[in-house]
Amino acid sequence: MLKVAIAQLAPIVGAFENNVRQIKEAYERACLDQVRVLLTPELGVCGYPSYDLMNRPEMLERNEKAVQDLQFATRGKGCALVVGHVASCLMQTGRSAQNVASVLEDGRIVFRQAKTLLPTYDVFDEARYFEPASEIRLWECDGLRIGIAICEDLWGGDFHAGRKLYGQDPLVAYREQKADLLCSISSSPYEWGKRERREQVHCQIAQDLKIPLIYVNQVGATDEILFDGGSFFLDSMGHIQGRLPYFKASYAQVSFEPHGGDYPKHPESIEISEIELLTRGLVCGIREYYSRTGFKSAIIGLSGGIDSAVVAVLAVMALGAKNVLGVAMPSQYSSSHSLEDAEQLAQKLGIKFEVRPIKFLFSTFSRELAEKRGVLAPIALENLQARLRGTFLMTLANHDSSLVLTTGNKSELAMGYCTLYGDMVGALAPIGDVFKTRVYDLARHLNQGGGAPIPERTLTKAPSAELRPNQTDQDSLPRYDLLDELLMEYIERGTSIADLELRFQNVQDKNFENIRTILRRLELNEYKRRQAAPVLKVSRQAFGVGRRIPIAKTWDA
């Protein structure tokens, strides 16, 4: 019988001492539990992704030193430690580094396997830094042949974008070498709906090879990228026999035998809703961003609208009420109910709340600017209000050593329905990858969690930027249900324009008559998104990391 432990850890990029400490703590626990093998996540020694820190010569040196430290910790112990790290490539050509998994046992590296499939889509750019494995071998452990795959190595059969991405498939080697057990150490990012696809891919592999499979994933967040954990183990029939929690560092054990296994169930189940998983991910993203950048408090502009309300609730869940400040900045166009809703939200959340009117500043600025130009254009007057608010928030943030959380959603960022250096200012955009319709779903879910902090009126009133009298979003945008469906098809699913025109040909909406005009607006506002705060990525295709669109282009939708 082989007793294996899974350590679902939260490594931080560049924090070698912290990462090694996490691994050592899990290893000590595994030794006490008399575990034979401990699995830890992909690149758990240095954190993932490191991007161009990989080009620093210190990266290889610090990885090597950390692995030596971990080797020393295994001396005289009966537990083998599987760690992911960066190692020098021994080949004479190609990249100088490899993404590897090493087995440390009794003070030595007894086995090493480099990653074979290097993804270069979405947020991944591993071929920029790593050389792929030249061969795939199995680790012999107590008479068992164990395959150690690294994340993408088991995704080769997944038809990303409708086709296979790789000519090589590591599964062939595992089958030919007659592996008894397959282990995957991973750093697989979260996105809406991905957990089901991830488990299906690995269940199919276990079925095809007719061997058990153990999958370990990291948790936490690196800038925009969220890691959800959800590690699991499968029997040789491809049935899930246990699963670790999502977005929580965890530890579990599984006993494996060549002809059967003892798989203790874990209470976390697939029945957790996608909206709850999204909530956990956004909270994790905010918390980790602040923790890893050394900040503790957040400032949010509270308009009384749905977006700022949702961001405020998430910030409180991530940072605590005492570390969140809400600032209402009414102008002459702000409705009384907006200020009331903002104040009610702040009271229910227990956060600090300030009212900083901008109407007199707005009058002064617009009068001064109009002296030589006459009456300013309506769009200039609207954006002036947003920029005055942005100035307030950033000045308070500088004074309080805080970070501003921006409140724009994906629908607004897509359409450019936001103001540079105004409502777009800030350090992080928590819901910048969440369409407006899903923001409402998220708000209703947050209100079910206890206390219903978001006022009912915020959920039911027509959304408005309140930058001119009686303004609503639908004065210039299509209905959000229509707009979001179109944007999801075009941005996330890559649906052709011809198919979109056919699909939406019978829609009745004054702002939805010409799909190409809407998509042209999407393309024209790329310059704004390039200057936006980092967006927490929760979809297949987010604005920001992983999406590379030229600004200065001729691309007629």
PDB file of N, CA and C in Angstrom, residues 445-529:
ATOM      1  N   HIS A 445     -26.642  37.071  -4.533  1.00  0.00           N
ATOM      2  CA  HIS A 445     -25.985  36.003  -3.774  1.00  0.00           C
ATOM      3  C   HIS A 445     -25.364  36.557  -2.493  1.00  0.00           C
ATOM      4  N   LEU A 446     -24.716  37.705  -2.580  1.00  0.00           N
ATOM      5  CA  LEU A 446     -24.097  38.318  -1.401  1.00  0.00           C
ATOM      6  C   LEU A 446     -25.151  38.687  -0.365  1.00  0.00           C
ATOM      7  N   ASN A 447     -26.305  39.073  -0.811  1.00  0.00           N
ATOM      8  CA  ASN A 447     -27.374  39.423   0.135  1.00  0.00           C
ATOM      9  C   ASN A 447     -27.946  38.204   0.846  1.00  0.00           C
ATOM     10  N   GLN A 448     -27.725  37.015   0.282  1.00  0.00           N
ATOM     11  CA  GLN A 448     -28.203  35.797   0.942  1.00  0.00           C
ATOM     12  C   GLN A 448     -27.266  35.349   2.050  1.00  0.00           C
ATOM     13  N   GLY A 449     -26.066  35.935   2.072  1.00  0.00           N
ATOM     14  CA  GLY A 449     -25.066  35.500   3.033  1.00  0.00           C
ATOM     15  C   GLY A 449     -25.302  35.977   4.446  1.00  0.00           C
ATOM     16  N   GLY A 450     -26.291  36.814   4.666  1.00  0.00           N
ATOM     17  CA  GLY A 450     -26.564  37.318   6.002  1.00  0.00           C
ATOM     18  C   GLY A 450     -26.532  38.827   6.054  1.00  0.00           C
ATOM     19  N   GLY A 451     -27.608  39.420   6.588  1.00  0.00           N
ATOM     20  CA  GLY A 451     -27.663  40.867   6.758  1.00  0.00           C
ATOM     21  C   GLY A 451     -28.138  41.644   5.562  1.00  0.00           C
ATOM     22  N   ALA A 452     -28.162  41.022   4.390  1.00  0.00           N
ATOM     23  CA  ALA A 452     -28.595  41.687   3.157  1.00  0.00           C
ATOM     24  C   ALA A 452     -28.079  43.124   3.099  1.00  0.00           C
ATOM     25  N   PRO A 453     -26.750  43.297   2.996  1.00  0.00           N
ATOM     26  CA  PRO A 453     -26.194  44.653   3.078  1.00  0.00           C
ATOM     27  C   PRO A 453     -26.540  45.555   1.900  1.00  0.00           C
ATOM     28  N   ILE A 454     -26.793  44.982   0.734  1.00  0.00           N
ATOM     29  CA  ILE A 454     -27.067  45.807  -0.449  1.00  0.00           C
ATOM     30  C   ILE A 454     -28.545  46.193  -0.454  1.00  0.00           C
ATOM     31  N   PRO A 455     -28.871  47.488  -0.422  1.00  0.00           N
ATOM     32  CA  PRO A 455     -30.270  47.924  -0.375  1.00  0.00           C
ATOM     33  C   PRO A 455     -31.080  47.388  -1.552  1.00  0.00           C
ATOM     34  N   GLU A 456     -32.332  47.079  -1.293  1.00  0.00           N
ATOM     35  CA  GLU A 456     -33.201  46.549  -2.335  1.00  0.00           C
ATOM     36  C   GLU A 456     -33.331  47.525  -3.490  1.00  0.00           C
ATOM     37  N   ARG A 457     -33.380  48.801  -3.184  1.00  0.00           N
ATOM     38  CA  ARG A 457     -33.509  49.804  -4.241  1.00  0.00           C
ATOM     39  C   ARG A 457     -32.303  49.790  -5.177  1.00  0.00           C
ATOM     40  N   THR A 458     -31.118  49.494  -4.649  1.00  0.00           N
ATOM     41  CA  THR A 458     -29.931  49.397  -5.486  1.00  0.00           C
ATOM     42  C   THR A 458     -30.083  48.269  -6.496  1.00  0.00           C
ATOM     43  N   LEU A 459     -30.783  47.215  -6.111  1.00  0.00           N
ATOM     44  CA  LEU A 459     -30.975  46.065  -6.989  1.00  0.00           C
ATOM     45  C   LEU A 459     -32.054  46.292  -8.037  1.00  0.00           C
ATOM     46  N   THR A 460     -32.984  47.212  -7.776  1.00  0.00           N
ATOM     47  CA  THR A 460     -34.148  47.346  -8.658  1.00  0.00           C
ATOM     48  C   THR A 460     -34.164  48.609  -9.514  1.00  0.00           C
ATOM     49  N   LYS A 461     -33.442  49.656  -9.096  1.00  0.00           N
ATOM     50  CA  LYS A 461     -33.499  50.898  -9.871  1.00  0.00           C
ATOM     51  C   LYS A 461     -32.692  50.792 -11.157  1.00  0.00           C
ATOM     52  N   ALA A 462     -33.041  51.602 -12.129  1.00  0.00           N
ATOM     53  CA  ALA A 462     -32.331  51.608 -13.405  1.00  0.00           C
ATOM     54  C   ALA A 462     -30.897  52.090 -13.194  1.00  0.00           C
ATOM     55  N   PRO A 463     -29.911  51.361 -13.720  1.00  0.00           N
ATOM     56  CA  PRO A 463     -28.519  51.785 -13.551  1.00  0.00           C
ATOM     57  C   PRO A 463     -28.257  53.117 -14.238  1.00  0.00           C
ATOM     58  N   SER A 464     -27.481  53.967 -13.560  1.00  0.00           N
ATOM     59  CA  SER A 464     -27.197  55.297 -14.104  1.00  0.00           C
ATOM     60  C   SER A 464     -25.875  55.813 -13.569  1.00  0.00           C
ATOM     61  N   ALA A 465     -25.125  56.496 -14.443  1.00  0.00           N
ATOM     62  CA  ALA A 465     -23.899  57.156 -14.010  1.00  0.00           C
ATOM     63  C   ALA A 465     -24.197  58.490 -13.330  1.00  0.00           C
ATOM     64  N   GLU A 466     -25.422  59.010 -13.510  1.00  0.00           N
ATOM     65  CA  GLU A 466     -25.872  60.282 -12.915  1.00  0.00           C
ATOM     66  C   GLU A 466     -24.888  61.424 -13.178  1.00  0.00           C
ATOM     67  N   LEU A 467     -24.538  61.580 -14.446  1.00  0.00           N
ATOM     68  CA  LEU A 467     -23.636  62.658 -14.855  1.00  0.00           C
ATOM     69  C   LEU A 467     -24.378  63.767 -15.595  1.00  0.00           C
ATOM     70  N   ARG A 468     -25.665  63.570 -15.823  1.00  0.00           N
ATOM     71  CA  ARG A 468     -26.524  64.602 -16.382  1.00  0.00           C
ATOM     72  C   ARG A 468     -27.946  64.317 -15.903  1.00  0.00           C
ATOM     73  N   PRO A 469     -28.870  65.265 -16.055  1.00  0.00           N
ATOM     74  CA  PRO A 469     -30.222  65.071 -15.521  1.00  0.00           C
ATOM     75  C   PRO A 469     -30.918  63.849 -16.120  1.00  0.00           C
ATOM     76  N   ASN A 470     -31.512  63.034 -15.234  1.00  0.00           N
ATOM     77  CA  ASN A 470     -32.352  61.891 -15.623  1.00  0.00           C
ATOM     78  C   ASN A 470     -31.633  60.883 -16.519  1.00  0.00           C
ATOM     79  N   GLN A 471     -30.347  60.767 -16.363  1.00  0.00           N
ATOM     80  CA  GLN A 471     -29.559  59.855 -17.197  1.00  0.00           C
ATOM     81  C   GLN A 471     -29.739  58.409 -16.756  1.00  0.00           C
ATOM     82  N   THR A 472     -29.793  57.491 -17.721  1.00  0.00           N
ATOM     83  CA  THR A 472     -29.701  56.058 -17.439  1.00  0.00           C
ATOM     84  C   THR A 472     -28.703  55.444 -18.411  1.00  0.00           C
ATOM     85  N   ASP A 473     -28.175  54.298 -18.061  1.00  0.00           N
ATOM     86  CA  ASP A 473     -27.193  53.625 -18.923  1.00  0.00           C
ATOM     87  C   ASP A 473     -27.785  53.307 -20.287  1.00  0.00           C
ATOM     88  N   GLN A 474     -29.079  52.986 -20.295  1.00  0.00           N
ATOM     89  CA  GLN A 474     -29.708  52.570 -21.548  1.00  0.00           C
ATOM     90  C   GLN A 474     -30.029  53.728 -22.499  1.00  0.00           C
ATOM     91  N   ASP A 475     -29.641  54.962 -22.087  1.00  0.00           N
ATOM     92  CA  ASP A 475     -29.702  56.080 -23.032  1.00  0.00           C
ATOM     93  C   ASP A 475     -28.697  55.872 -24.168  1.00  0.00           C
ATOM     94  N   SER A 476     -27.581  55.233 -23.843  1.00  0.00           N
ATOM     95  CA  SER A 476     -26.514  55.094 -24.842  1.00  0.00           C
ATOM     96  C   SER A 476     -26.019  53.658 -25.016  1.00  0.00           C
ATOM     97  N   LEU A 477     -26.507  52.746 -24.209  1.00  0.00           N
ATOM     98  CA  LEU A 477     -26.110  51.349 -24.328  1.00  0.00           C
ATOM     99  C   LEU A 477     -27.332  50.474 -24.577  1.00  0.00           C
ATOM    100  N   PRO A 478     -27.154  49.345 -25.254  1.00  0.00           N
ATOM    101  CA  PRO A 478     -28.265  48.383 -25.358  1.00  0.00           C
ATOM    102  C   PRO A 478     -28.624  47.848 -23.977  1.00  0.00           C
ATOM    103  N   ARG A 479     -29.781  47.207 -23.881  1.00  0.00           N
ATOM    104  CA  ARG A 479     -30.123  46.529 -22.639  1.00  0.00           C
ATOM    105  C   ARG A 479     -28.986  45.588 -22.255  1.00  0.00           C
ATOM    106  N   TYR A 480     -28.665  45.537 -20.971  1.00  0.00           N
ATOM    107  CA  TYR A 480     -27.503  44.760 -20.550  1.00  0.00           C
ATOM    108  C   TYR A 480     -27.641  43.270 -20.844  1.00  0.00           C
ATOM    109  N   ASP A 481     -28.862  42.723 -20.798  1.00  0.00           N
ATOM    110  CA  ASP A 481     -28.988  41.302 -21.101  1.00  0.00           C
ATOM    111  C   ASP A 481     -28.591  41.022 -22.545  1.00  0.00           C
ATOM    112  N   LEU A 482     -28.962  41.918 -23.460  1.00  0.00           N
ATOM    113  CA  LEU A 482     -28.577  41.761 -24.864  1.00  0.00           C
ATOM    114  C   LEU A 482     -27.092  42.032 -25.072  1.00  0.00           C
ATOM    115  N   LEU A 483     -26.627  43.119 -24.502  1.00  0.00           N
ATOM    116  CA  LEU A 483     -25.223  43.507 -24.666  1.00  0.00           C
ATOM    117  C   LEU A 483     -24.287  42.431 -24.116  1.00  0.00           C
ATOM    118  N   ASP A 484     -24.599  41.925 -22.939  1.00  0.00           N
ATOM    119  CA  ASP A 484     -23.724  40.932 -22.318  1.00  0.00           C
ATOM    120  C   ASP A 484     -23.690  39.632 -23.115  1.00  0.00           C
ATOM    121  N   GLU A 485     -24.825  39.239 -23.659  1.00  0.00           N
ATOM    122  CA  GLU A 485     -24.856  38.022 -24.470  1.00  0.00           C
ATOM    123  C   GLU A 485     -23.994  38.199 -25.721  1.00  0.00           C
ATOM    124  N   LEU A 486     -24.107  39.370 -26.362  1.00  0.00           N
ATOM    125  CA  LEU A 486     -23.298  39.655 -27.546  1.00  0.00           C
ATOM    126  C   LEU A 486     -21.817  39.668 -27.210  1.00  0.00           C
ATOM    127  N   LEU A 487     -21.446  40.358 -26.139  1.00  0.00           N
ATOM    128  CA  LEU A 487     -20.039  40.470 -25.771  1.00  0.00           C
ATOM    129  C   LEU A 487     -19.449  39.124 -25.365  1.00  0.00           C
ATOM    130  N   MET A 488     -20.220  38.319 -24.663  1.00  0.00           N
ATOM    131  CA  MET A 488     -19.730  37.008 -24.272  1.00  0.00           C
ATOM    132  C   MET A 488     -19.449  36.141 -25.496  1.00  0.00           C
ATOM    133  N   GLU A 489     -20.351  36.191 -26.468  1.00  0.00           N
ATOM    134  CA  GLU A 489     -20.158  35.402 -27.682  1.00  0.00           C
ATOM    135  C   GLU A 489     -18.928  35.886 -28.453  1.00  0.00           C
ATOM    136  N   TYR A 490     -18.771  37.193 -28.562  1.00  0.00           N
ATOM    137  CA  TYR A 490     -17.696  37.758 -29.381  1.00  0.00           C
ATOM    138  C   TYR A 490     -16.342  37.657 -28.684  1.00  0.00           C
ATOM    139  N   ILE A 491     -16.282  37.999 -27.400  1.00  0.00           N
ATOM    140  CA  ILE A 491     -15.006  38.070 -26.696  1.00  0.00           C
ATOM    141  C   ILE A 491     -14.568  36.709 -26.177  1.00  0.00           C
ATOM    142  N   GLU A 492     -15.469  35.994 -25.533  1.00  0.00           N
ATOM    143  CA  GLU A 492     -15.088  34.782 -24.822  1.00  0.00           C
ATOM    144  C   GLU A 492     -15.212  33.518 -25.675  1.00  0.00           C
ATOM    145  N   ARG A 493     -16.164  33.506 -26.613  1.00  0.00           N
ATOM    146  CA  ARG A 493     -16.380  32.300 -27.398  1.00  0.00           C
ATOM    147  C   ARG A 493     -15.911  32.434 -28.841  1.00  0.00           C
ATOM    148  N   GLY A 494     -15.518  33.643 -29.235  1.00  0.00           N
ATOM    149  CA  GLY A 494     -14.970  33.848 -30.570  1.00  0.00           C
ATOM    150  C   GLY A 494     -15.962  33.641 -31.700  1.00  0.00           C
ATOM    151  N   THR A 495     -17.243  33.870 -31.448  1.00  0.00           N
ATOM    152  CA  THR A 495     -18.272  33.696 -32.468  1.00  0.00           C
ATOM    153  C   THR A 495     -18.087  34.715 -33.590  1.00  0.00           C
ATOM    154  N   SER A 496     -18.256  34.284 -34.836  1.00  0.00           N
ATOM    155  CA  SER A 496     -18.054  35.184 -35.974  1.00  0.00           C
ATOM    156  C   SER A 496     -19.137  36.253 -36.020  1.00  0.00           C
ATOM    157  N   ILE A 497     -18.810  37.369 -36.659  1.00  0.00           N
ATOM    158  CA  ILE A 497     -19.765  38.469 -36.762  1.00  0.00           C
ATOM    159  C   ILE A 497     -20.974  38.059 -37.593  1.00  0.00           C
ATOM    160  N   ALA A 498     -20.746  37.295 -38.643  1.00  0.00           N
ATOM    161  CA  ALA A 498     -21.867  36.840 -39.474  1.00  0.00           C
ATOM    162  C   ALA A 498     -22.847  36.006 -38.652  1.00  0.00           C
ATOM    163  N   ASP A 499     -22.335  35.111 -37.814  1.00  0.00           N
ATOM    164  CA  ASP A 499     -23.205  34.297 -36.961  1.00  0.00           C
ATOM    165  C   ASP A 499     -23.920  35.145 -35.929  1.00  0.00           C
ATOM    166  N   LEU A 500     -23.241  36.152 -35.423  1.00  0.00           N
ATOM    167  CA  LEU A 500     -23.861  37.040 -34.437  1.00  0.00           C
ATOM    168  C   LEU A 500     -25.007  37.832 -35.072  1.00  0.00           C
ATOM    169  N   GLU A 501     -24.793  38.318 -36.287  1.00  0.00           N
ATOM    170  CA  GLU A 501     -25.850  39.080 -36.964  1.00  0.00           C
ATOM    171  C   GLU A 501     -27.073  38.205 -37.217  1.00  0.00           C
ATOM    172  N   LEU A 502     -26.840  36.970 -37.560  1.00  0.00           N
ATOM    173  CA  LEU A 502     -27.953  36.041 -37.775  1.00  0.00           C
ATOM    174  C   LEU A 502     -28.675  35.759 -36.463  1.00  0.00           C
ATOM    175  N   ARG A 503     -27.921  35.580 -35.410  1.00  0.00           N
ATOM    176  CA  ARG A 503     -28.499  35.234 -34.106  1.00  0.00           C
ATOM    177  C   ARG A 503     -29.340  36.370 -33.528  1.00  0.00           C
ATOM    178  N   PHE A 504     -28.901  37.602 -33.720  1.00  0.00           N
ATOM    179  CA  PHE A 504     -29.582  38.748 -33.110  1.00  0.00           C
ATOM    180  C   PHE A 504     -30.416  39.549 -34.109  1.00  0.00           C
ATOM    181  N   GLN A 505     -30.750  38.981 -35.238  1.00  0.00           N
ATOM    182  CA  GLN A 505     -31.396  39.757 -36.299  1.00  0.00           C
ATOM    183  C   GLN A 505     -32.796  40.250 -35.926  1.00  0.00           C
ATOM    184  N   ASN A 506     -33.472  39.575 -35.028  1.00  0.00           N
ATOM    185  CA  ASN A 506     -34.850  39.960 -34.687  1.00  0.00           C
ATOM    186  C   ASN A 506     -34.969  40.720 -33.369  1.00  0.00           C
ATOM    187  N   VAL A 507     -33.839  41.147 -32.817  1.00  0.00           N
ATOM    188  CA  VAL A 507     -33.865  41.868 -31.547  1.00  0.00           C
ATOM    189  C   VAL A 507     -34.441  43.259 -31.742  1.00  0.00           C
ATOM    190  N   GLN A 508     -35.316  43.646 -30.818  1.00  0.00           N
ATOM    191  CA  GLN A 508     -35.916  44.970 -30.858  1.00  0.00           C
ATOM    192  C   GLN A 508     -35.335  45.827 -29.734  1.00  0.00           C
ATOM    193  N   ASP A 509     -34.400  46.692 -30.090  1.00  0.00           N
ATOM    194  CA  ASP A 509     -33.804  47.600 -29.110  1.00  0.00           C
ATOM    195  C   ASP A 509     -33.164  48.736 -29.900  1.00  0.00           C
ATOM    196  N   LYS A 510     -33.469  49.962 -29.523  1.00  0.00           N
ATOM    197  CA  LYS A 510     -33.011  51.120 -30.301  1.00  0.00           C
ATOM    198  C   LYS A 510     -31.488  51.238 -30.338  1.00  0.00           C
ATOM    199  N   ASN A 511     -30.827  50.717 -29.327  1.00  0.00           N
ATOM    200  CA  ASN A 511     -29.361  50.779 -29.277  1.00  0.00           C
ATOM    201  C   ASN A 511     -28.690  49.486 -29.732  1.00  0.00           C
ATOM    202  N   PHE A 512     -29.484  48.594 -30.331  1.00  0.00           N
ATOM    203  CA  PHE A 512     -28.941  47.299 -30.722  1.00  0.00           C
ATOM    204  C   PHE A 512     -29.222  47.004 -32.195  1.00  0.00           C
ATOM    205  N   GLU A 513     -29.415  48.039 -32.971  1.00  0.00           N
ATOM    206  CA  GLU A 513     -29.812  47.831 -34.356  1.00  0.00           C
ATOM    207  C   GLU A 513     -28.654  47.377 -35.240  1.00  0.00           C
ATOM    208  N   ASN A 514     -27.454  47.818 -34.910  1.00  0.00           N
ATOM    209  CA  ASN A 514     -26.290  47.486 -35.736  1.00  0.00           C
ATOM    210  C   ASN A 514     -25.197  46.865 -34.872  1.00  0.00           C
ATOM    211  N   ILE A 515     -25.036  45.548 -34.968  1.00  0.00           N
ATOM    212  CA  ILE A 515     -24.056  44.837 -34.158  1.00  0.00           C
ATOM    213  C   ILE A 515     -22.644  45.315 -34.454  1.00  0.00           C
ATOM    214  N   ARG A 516     -22.383  45.608 -35.724  1.00  0.00           N
ATOM    215  CA  ARG A 516     -21.028  46.047 -36.094  1.00  0.00           C
ATOM    216  C   ARG A 516     -20.672  47.384 -35.440  1.00  0.00           C
ATOM    217  N   THR A 517     -21.652  48.239 -35.262  1.00  0.00           N
ATOM    218  CA  THR A 517     -21.407  49.514 -34.582  1.00  0.00           C
ATOM    219  C   THR A 517     -21.038  49.287 -33.125  1.00  0.00           C
ATOM    220  N   ILE A 518     -21.728  48.357 -32.489  1.00  0.00           N
ATOM    221  CA  ILE A 518     -21.434  48.035 -31.095  1.00  0.00           C
ATOM    222  C   ILE A 518     -20.030  47.457 -30.966  1.00  0.00           C
ATOM    223  N   LEU A 519     -19.694  46.539 -31.854  1.00  0.00           N
ATOM    224  CA  LEU A 519     -18.374  45.912 -31.784  1.00  0.00           C
ATOM    225  C   LEU A 519     -17.269  46.882 -32.183  1.00  0.00           C
ATOM    226  N   ARG A 520     -17.608  47.824 -33.061  1.00  0.00           N
ATOM    227  CA  ARG A 520     -16.634  48.868 -33.411  1.00  0.00           C
ATOM    228  C   ARG A 520     -16.302  49.700 -32.169  1.00  0.00           C
ATOM    229  N   ARG A 521     -17.305  49.957 -31.370  1.00  0.00           N
ATOM    230  CA  ARG A 521     -17.091  50.703 -30.132  1.00  0.00           C
ATOM    231  C   ARG A 521     -16.193  49.900 -29.178  1.00  0.00           C
ATOM    232  N   LEU A 522     -16.391  48.606 -29.141  1.00  0.00           N
ATOM    233  CA  LEU A 522     -15.530  47.747 -28.341  1.00  0.00           C
ATOM    234  C   LEU A 522     -14.079  47.901 -28.770  1.00  0.00           C
ATOM    235  N   GLU A 523     -13.828  47.840 -30.057  1.00  0.00           N
ATOM    236  CA  GLU A 523     -12.457  47.912 -30.560  1.00  0.00           C
ATOM    237  C   GLU A 523     -11.834  49.290 -30.344  1.00  0.00           C
ATOM    238  N   LEU A 524     -12.617  50.347 -30.509  1.00  0.00           N
ATOM    239  CA  LEU A 524     -12.087  51.704 -30.380  1.00  0.00           C
ATOM    240  C   LEU A 524     -11.637  52.034 -28.956  1.00  0.00           C
ATOM    241  N   ASN A 525     -12.171  51.326 -27.977  1.00  0.00           N
ATOM    242  CA  ASN A 525     -11.860  51.650 -26.582  1.00  0.00           C
ATOM    243  C   ASN A 525     -10.750  50.789 -25.993  1.00  0.00           C
ATOM    244  N   GLU A 526      -9.980  50.167 -26.861  1.00  0.00           N
ATOM    245  CA  GLU A 526      -8.856  49.367 -26.366  1.00  0.00           C
ATOM    246  C   GLU A 526      -7.850  50.238 -25.614  1.00  0.00           C
ATOM    247  N   TYR A 527      -7.699  51.489 -26.033  1.00  0.00           N
ATOM    248  CA  TYR A 527      -6.726  52.370 -25.375  1.00  0.00           C
ATOM    249  C   TYR A 527      -7.093  52.614 -23.918  1.00  0.00           C
ATOM    250  N   LYS A 528      -8.380  52.643 -23.620  1.00  0.00           N
ATOM    251  CA  LYS A 528      -8.789  52.819 -22.224  1.00  0.00           C
ATOM    252  C   LYS A 528      -8.441  51.582 -21.397  1.00  0.00           C
ATOM    253  N   ARG A 529      -8.753  50.426 -21.958  1.00  0.00           N
ATOM    254  CA  ARG A 529      -8.503  49.191 -21.200  1.00  0.00           C
ATOM    255  C   ARG A 529      -7.018  48.977 -20.957  1.00  0.00           C
TER     256      ARG A 529
END
